[in-house]
Amino acid sequence: MQKKDYYEILGVSKDATSDEIKNAYKKLVKEWHPDRHTGENKKIAEQRFKEIQEAYEVLSDPQKKAMYDKFGYVGEGSPYTYERNGNGGFGFEDMFRDFLNDDIFNIFFGGQRTSQSRSSTSGSRAQRSPRRGEDINTTITIDESDVFVGKSVTIEYDRYEACENCHGEGVEPGSKWITCSKCHGSGVVREERRTPFGVFINQYTCDACGGTGTIPGETCHVCKGAGRVRKRASAVVNIPAGVENDTVLRISRKGNAGINGGEYGDLYVHINVKKSGDYKREGDDIIIDVRIDYVTAILGGSVVVTLPNKEDVEIEIPAGIQPNEKVVVRGKGFPNMRNGKRGNLIARIIVDIPKRVSSKEKELLKEIARMRGVTV
Ligand SMILES: [Zn+2]
Ligand SMILES: [Zn+2]
């Protein structure tokens, strides 16, 4: 058997008081709760969470702690597992009830705790508490030209919707909830284990009923008891004019159905704006490089640029403009996402110096050189 250092897991010293152990545990379960981690980290968190449970389970029990201090281990494995069972309840939920305050409970279980669950007649039984459905993320790619007017896009996606046959209860209509046969309705399973150090009684939340003490007499034939079913859904996404790349729009209640009557989650739509030219966006301004002929730079003139929305904008070039100088055309930028007011078009002037000129042009330039007293 692998010996685990429960003190090290909880980050407390060997002579820590029970309060210190409790506080360390509270802090760690908050930090490592799997619901607060995603991706690869979730696996690590689940593992850590389990270890923390196990360590606390032993160190918070004077008898087990004494045994552990003396022999280095107690029993085998952990009686607690972090798993969502078929009923959507949390096996360890009731374990937290008694000593974690409501705020912490809300972080863990989505704030669905009701006074009803507290006034339960059987103190140790878990309730089928409603859990909010998961949020769904999706991405829409639009053209830069759409940014000028905004766009309404209808998207299709898969999500869980509340089962219509059982109204999300997971029980076949007409069927009743019956007492769980594994735990005889107590929600808790007791196991006796004989070890060289004596008999240990291991108590854990019933996995057959998720600690609720009851199971459906007949599970819903449509959702197989899950209370929700996978369906093709659609949503209309109104993308506002002026939307910036990477903007995230939230459409409430368009995510997955909740469990045990919990709220629907939300749909998060990430907007990806496909670039369509050599423009840069800075705030609501369009930044663009404009090449002009050296003669235009000297004499002045005008050039026309076409915006992503096919709008032509004439840019007045004052005589004697310098390379890299900027010309601002007011009100020809992107619309502002909030008030629709357009930003500016900012043209950075690049002066084209021809690499080769005709012999006629060369003659004329030489004459200008003489006139200006420039040696060529
Ligand atoms: Zn049970
Ligand atoms: Zn159903």
XYZ file of C-alpha atoms and ligand atoms in Angstrom:
378
model
C 0.000 0.000 0.000
C 1.194 3.424 -0.925
C 1.711 5.608 2.100
C 0.416 9.126 1.692
C 1.444 12.041 3.832
C -1.918 13.472 4.776
C -0.302 16.326 6.685
C 1.667 17.326 3.643
C -1.433 17.092 1.429
C -3.259 19.550 3.697
C -0.122 21.622 4.210
C -0.268 21.482 7.993
C 2.252 20.389 10.612
C 1.965 17.118 12.511
C 0.850 18.945 15.640
C -1.796 21.072 13.909
C -4.996 21.612 15.880
C -8.302 20.354 14.542
C -9.238 23.946 13.687
C -6.059 24.381 11.703
C -6.752 21.153 9.849
C -10.325 22.219 9.143
C -9.273 25.650 7.887
C -6.554 24.207 5.665
C -9.077 21.775 4.247
C -11.692 24.469 3.572
C -9.148 26.567 1.749
C -7.869 23.664 -0.346
C -11.244 22.276 -1.424
C -12.166 25.703 -2.658
C -8.926 26.022 -4.556
C -8.975 22.525 -6.061
C -12.631 22.019 -6.711
C -12.780 20.418 -10.199
C -15.596 22.738 -11.248
C -13.170 25.616 -11.008
C -10.663 24.121 -13.432
C -10.758 23.272 -17.102
C -8.907 21.103 -19.615
C -5.800 19.311 -18.403
C -5.977 21.163 -15.099
C -9.327 19.582 -14.352
C -7.783 16.123 -14.177
C -5.083 17.344 -11.858
C -7.680 19.141 -9.757
C -9.843 16.015 -9.530
C -6.863 14.025 -8.309
C -5.860 16.672 -5.787
C -9.448 17.096 -4.657
C -9.681 13.376 -3.950
C -6.449 13.384 -1.991
C -7.588 16.364 0.042
C -10.871 14.613 0.871
C -9.027 11.500 1.860
C -6.543 13.369 4.021
C -9.268 15.315 5.774
C -11.437 12.279 6.241
C -8.644 10.722 8.281
C -7.159 13.741 10.048
C -10.530 15.133 11.131
C -11.464 11.884 12.845
C -9.601 11.524 16.170
C -9.691 7.740 16.039
C -8.477 7.476 12.462
C -5.931 10.210 13.038
C -4.476 8.324 16.001
C -4.292 5.178 13.906
C -2.681 7.039 11.051
C -0.143 8.753 13.307
C 0.822 5.385 14.726
C 0.813 3.141 11.661
C 0.950 5.500 8.727
C -2.296 4.496 7.109
C -5.951 3.861 7.726
C -8.078 1.445 5.748
C -7.804 1.247 1.980
C -8.336 3.967 -0.540
C -10.768 6.788 -0.228
C -14.425 6.350 0.536
C -15.210 9.497 -1.410
C -15.150 9.926 -5.105
C -15.776 12.943 -7.218
C -18.267 11.770 -9.738
C -21.504 12.916 -11.089
C -23.926 10.113 -10.901
C -26.842 9.416 -13.187
C -29.191 11.580 -11.168
C -26.961 14.577 -11.532
C -26.322 14.885 -7.806
C -22.952 15.186 -6.194
C -21.924 12.286 -4.044
C -19.990 14.447 -1.649
C -22.458 17.286 -1.548
C -24.001 16.418 1.783
C -20.557 16.149 3.266
C -20.039 19.862 2.787
C -23.441 20.915 3.965
C -22.818 20.936 7.615
C -19.705 22.920 7.860
C -19.303 25.024 4.773
C -21.114 28.302 4.699
C -23.607 29.230 2.023
C -21.164 31.325 0.018
C -18.864 28.427 -0.458
C -21.791 26.204 -1.201
C -22.849 28.617 -3.907
C -19.446 28.521 -5.531
C -19.592 24.747 -5.641
C -23.126 24.078 -6.571
C -24.261 27.084 -8.496
C -26.242 28.809 -5.804
C -29.243 26.542 -6.079
C -29.372 25.648 -2.422
C -32.866 26.002 -1.122
C -34.209 26.231 2.377
C -36.076 23.080 1.574
C -32.872 21.111 1.387
C -31.879 22.353 4.797
C -35.088 21.392 6.507
C -34.823 17.860 5.220
C -36.177 15.423 7.745
C -33.271 13.082 7.302
C -30.205 15.117 8.144
C -27.713 13.095 6.142
C -29.680 12.680 2.958
C -28.745 14.643 -0.104
C -31.391 16.397 -2.156
C -31.751 16.421 -5.875
C -30.687 20.013 -6.009
C -31.168 21.858 -9.281
C -27.999 22.506 -11.201
C -27.673 25.124 -13.903
C -26.911 23.795 -17.388
C -23.472 24.243 -18.894
C -22.678 27.245 -21.061
C -21.926 26.600 -24.731
C -19.260 28.397 -26.734
C -19.340 28.886 -30.474
C -17.637 31.071 -33.063
C -19.019 33.083 -35.974
C -16.738 34.468 -38.670
C -17.906 37.587 -40.482
C -16.394 39.769 -43.190
C -14.934 43.132 -42.336
C -17.565 44.692 -44.603
C -20.291 43.386 -42.248
C -18.789 45.460 -39.469
C -20.114 48.655 -41.075
C -23.778 47.694 -40.895
C -23.935 44.789 -38.468
C -25.402 41.410 -39.297
C -28.015 38.987 -38.073
C -26.860 35.376 -38.271
C -28.911 32.283 -37.488
C -26.729 29.482 -36.181
C -27.492 25.830 -35.596
C -25.806 23.818 -32.868
C -26.335 20.835 -30.579
C -27.387 21.264 -26.988
C -29.200 19.488 -24.183
C -32.827 20.434 -23.816
C -35.154 19.490 -20.995
C -36.839 16.161 -21.756
C -40.420 16.802 -22.764
C -41.639 13.376 -21.734
C -40.616 13.667 -18.066
C -40.260 17.453 -17.785
C -36.634 17.043 -16.776
C -37.353 14.711 -13.861
C -35.942 11.573 -15.436
C -38.946 9.573 -14.258
C -41.498 7.996 -16.553
C -44.784 9.895 -16.158
C -47.093 7.986 -13.833
C -44.185 6.204 -12.165
C -43.209 6.980 -8.579
C -39.958 7.443 -6.739
C -39.161 4.372 -4.712
C -36.769 3.737 -1.839
C -33.243 2.918 -2.957
C -32.525 -0.736 -2.305
C -28.782 -0.306 -1.872
C -28.908 2.142 1.029
C -32.475 1.404 2.122
C -33.322 5.057 1.784
C -30.640 6.420 4.077
C -28.486 7.772 1.228
C -25.432 6.340 2.912
C -23.737 2.972 2.561
C -21.815 1.525 5.495
C -19.033 -0.930 4.984
C -17.214 -2.815 7.667
C -13.605 -3.648 7.061
C -11.394 -5.829 9.199
C -7.742 -4.884 9.210
C -4.822 -5.867 11.409
C -5.546 -2.719 13.395
C -9.158 -3.397 14.099
C -12.516 -3.020 12.439
C -13.131 0.111 10.472
C -16.475 1.332 9.441
C -16.411 3.135 6.160
C -19.359 5.233 5.309
C -19.932 6.725 1.902
C -22.654 8.373 -0.118
C -24.770 5.805 -1.912
C -23.783 5.655 -5.560
C -27.056 4.065 -6.647
C -29.220 7.023 -5.645
C -26.585 9.739 -5.352
C -27.299 10.014 -1.635
C -30.921 10.986 -2.135
C -32.329 7.724 -0.799
C -34.794 7.355 -3.636
C -34.586 6.111 -7.182
C -37.152 6.359 -9.967
C -39.495 3.385 -10.073
C -39.285 3.558 -13.843
C -36.801 5.801 -15.603
C -38.025 7.950 -18.445
C -37.774 5.981 -21.674
C -36.917 9.078 -23.696
C -33.968 10.508 -21.732
C -33.035 7.290 -19.867
C -33.337 9.174 -16.609
C -30.993 12.023 -17.460
C -33.829 14.554 -17.595
C -32.473 16.111 -20.744
C -31.881 15.124 -24.339
C -29.444 16.180 -27.055
C -31.157 18.260 -29.715
C -30.400 20.448 -32.669
C -31.047 24.020 -31.640
C -30.884 27.345 -33.400
C -30.261 30.861 -32.242
C -30.392 34.248 -33.902
C -27.236 36.211 -33.246
C -27.568 39.944 -33.781
C -24.057 41.170 -34.429
C -23.956 44.917 -33.842
C -22.356 47.305 -36.330
C -18.836 48.195 -35.243
C -18.193 44.804 -33.663
C -14.509 44.258 -32.990
C -12.603 41.067 -33.661
C -12.730 38.663 -30.655
C -15.855 40.243 -29.214
C -17.921 37.736 -27.224
C -21.714 38.042 -27.257
C -23.769 36.270 -24.617
C -27.222 34.958 -25.394
C -28.833 33.974 -22.138
C -30.521 30.599 -21.645
C -29.406 29.295 -25.034
C -26.892 26.872 -23.488
C -27.596 23.402 -22.095
C -30.644 22.555 -20.033
C -30.054 22.360 -16.287
C -30.420 19.265 -14.170
C -33.204 18.675 -11.652
C -35.046 21.752 -12.858
C -31.958 23.988 -12.914
C -31.719 26.961 -15.246
C -30.494 26.749 -18.796
C -26.884 27.817 -19.316
C -25.914 30.602 -21.698
C -24.597 30.627 -25.244
C -21.376 32.540 -25.794
C -20.729 33.591 -29.391
C -17.182 34.604 -30.238
C -17.012 36.956 -33.203
C -14.120 36.491 -35.556
C -13.752 39.311 -38.094
C -12.076 38.202 -41.318
C -9.737 40.879 -42.615
C -10.278 41.942 -46.196
C -7.548 44.441 -47.009
C -4.443 46.217 -45.818
C -6.361 48.070 -43.165
C -5.643 48.234 -39.504
C -8.243 48.968 -36.880
C -7.337 51.125 -33.918
C -10.370 51.758 -31.775
C -12.913 52.913 -34.333
C -10.303 54.376 -36.681
C -9.189 52.793 -39.920
C -5.452 53.123 -40.485
C -4.342 52.751 -44.079
C -1.128 53.340 -46.056
C -1.712 55.506 -49.128
C 0.897 55.715 -51.891
C 1.096 58.959 -53.825
C 3.302 60.078 -56.673
C 6.202 62.378 -55.837
C 4.634 65.020 -58.062
C 1.388 64.816 -56.055
C 3.445 65.196 -52.887
C 4.912 68.428 -54.254
C 1.885 69.882 -56.037
C -0.931 68.410 -53.936
C -3.970 66.596 -55.330
C -6.306 63.872 -54.297
C -6.455 60.081 -54.168
C -9.399 57.732 -53.723
C -9.317 54.708 -51.392
C -11.989 52.018 -51.207
C -13.059 50.880 -47.730
C -13.918 47.234 -46.868
C -17.605 48.079 -47.387
C -16.834 49.225 -50.961
C -17.256 52.854 -49.990
C -14.947 55.209 -51.942
C -13.346 57.960 -49.924
C -11.491 60.848 -51.513
C -8.411 61.982 -49.648
C -7.191 65.533 -50.245
C -3.416 65.742 -50.374
C -2.087 69.200 -49.501
C 0.840 70.505 -51.574
C 4.219 69.795 -49.986
C 3.107 66.811 -47.908
C 5.989 64.888 -46.330
C 6.556 61.106 -46.365
C 4.792 59.396 -43.403
C 2.647 62.425 -42.754
C -0.924 61.533 -41.819
C -4.106 62.812 -43.390
C -7.273 62.404 -41.323
C -10.700 62.081 -42.947
C -13.289 62.491 -40.198
C -16.256 60.140 -39.923
C -14.959 57.554 -42.383
C -13.771 54.950 -39.881
C -15.631 51.966 -38.387
C -18.888 52.605 -36.561
C -18.663 52.529 -32.781
C -20.237 49.346 -31.375
C -22.135 51.285 -28.722
C -23.285 54.511 -30.337
C -22.833 53.814 -34.065
C -20.795 56.978 -34.526
C -18.047 56.423 -37.061
C -14.386 56.887 -36.252
C -11.862 58.417 -38.646
C -9.950 57.249 -41.671
C -6.277 57.920 -41.104
C -4.102 57.772 -44.210
C -0.356 57.458 -43.767
C 1.301 58.906 -46.833
C 3.932 56.894 -48.683
C 5.653 58.924 -51.423
C 6.504 56.880 -54.504
C 9.857 57.842 -55.991
C 10.061 56.309 -59.473
C 13.085 54.034 -60.027
C 13.130 54.827 -63.728
C 11.804 57.824 -65.691
C 11.493 58.523 -69.414
C 14.214 60.550 -71.185
C 11.714 63.394 -71.565
C 11.001 63.447 -67.827
C 14.732 63.264 -67.131
C 15.335 66.327 -69.305
C 12.653 68.262 -67.453
C 14.000 67.204 -64.078
C 17.500 68.305 -65.032
C 16.107 71.685 -65.913
C 14.370 71.869 -62.544
C 17.668 70.879 -60.909
C 19.495 73.735 -62.632
C 16.719 76.104 -61.625
C 16.937 75.009 -58.010
C 20.748 75.050 -58.022
C 20.930 71.315 -57.322
C 23.982 69.459 -58.611
C 23.039 66.250 -60.487
Zn -29.164 4.680 -2.206
Zn -37.190 12.142 -19.789
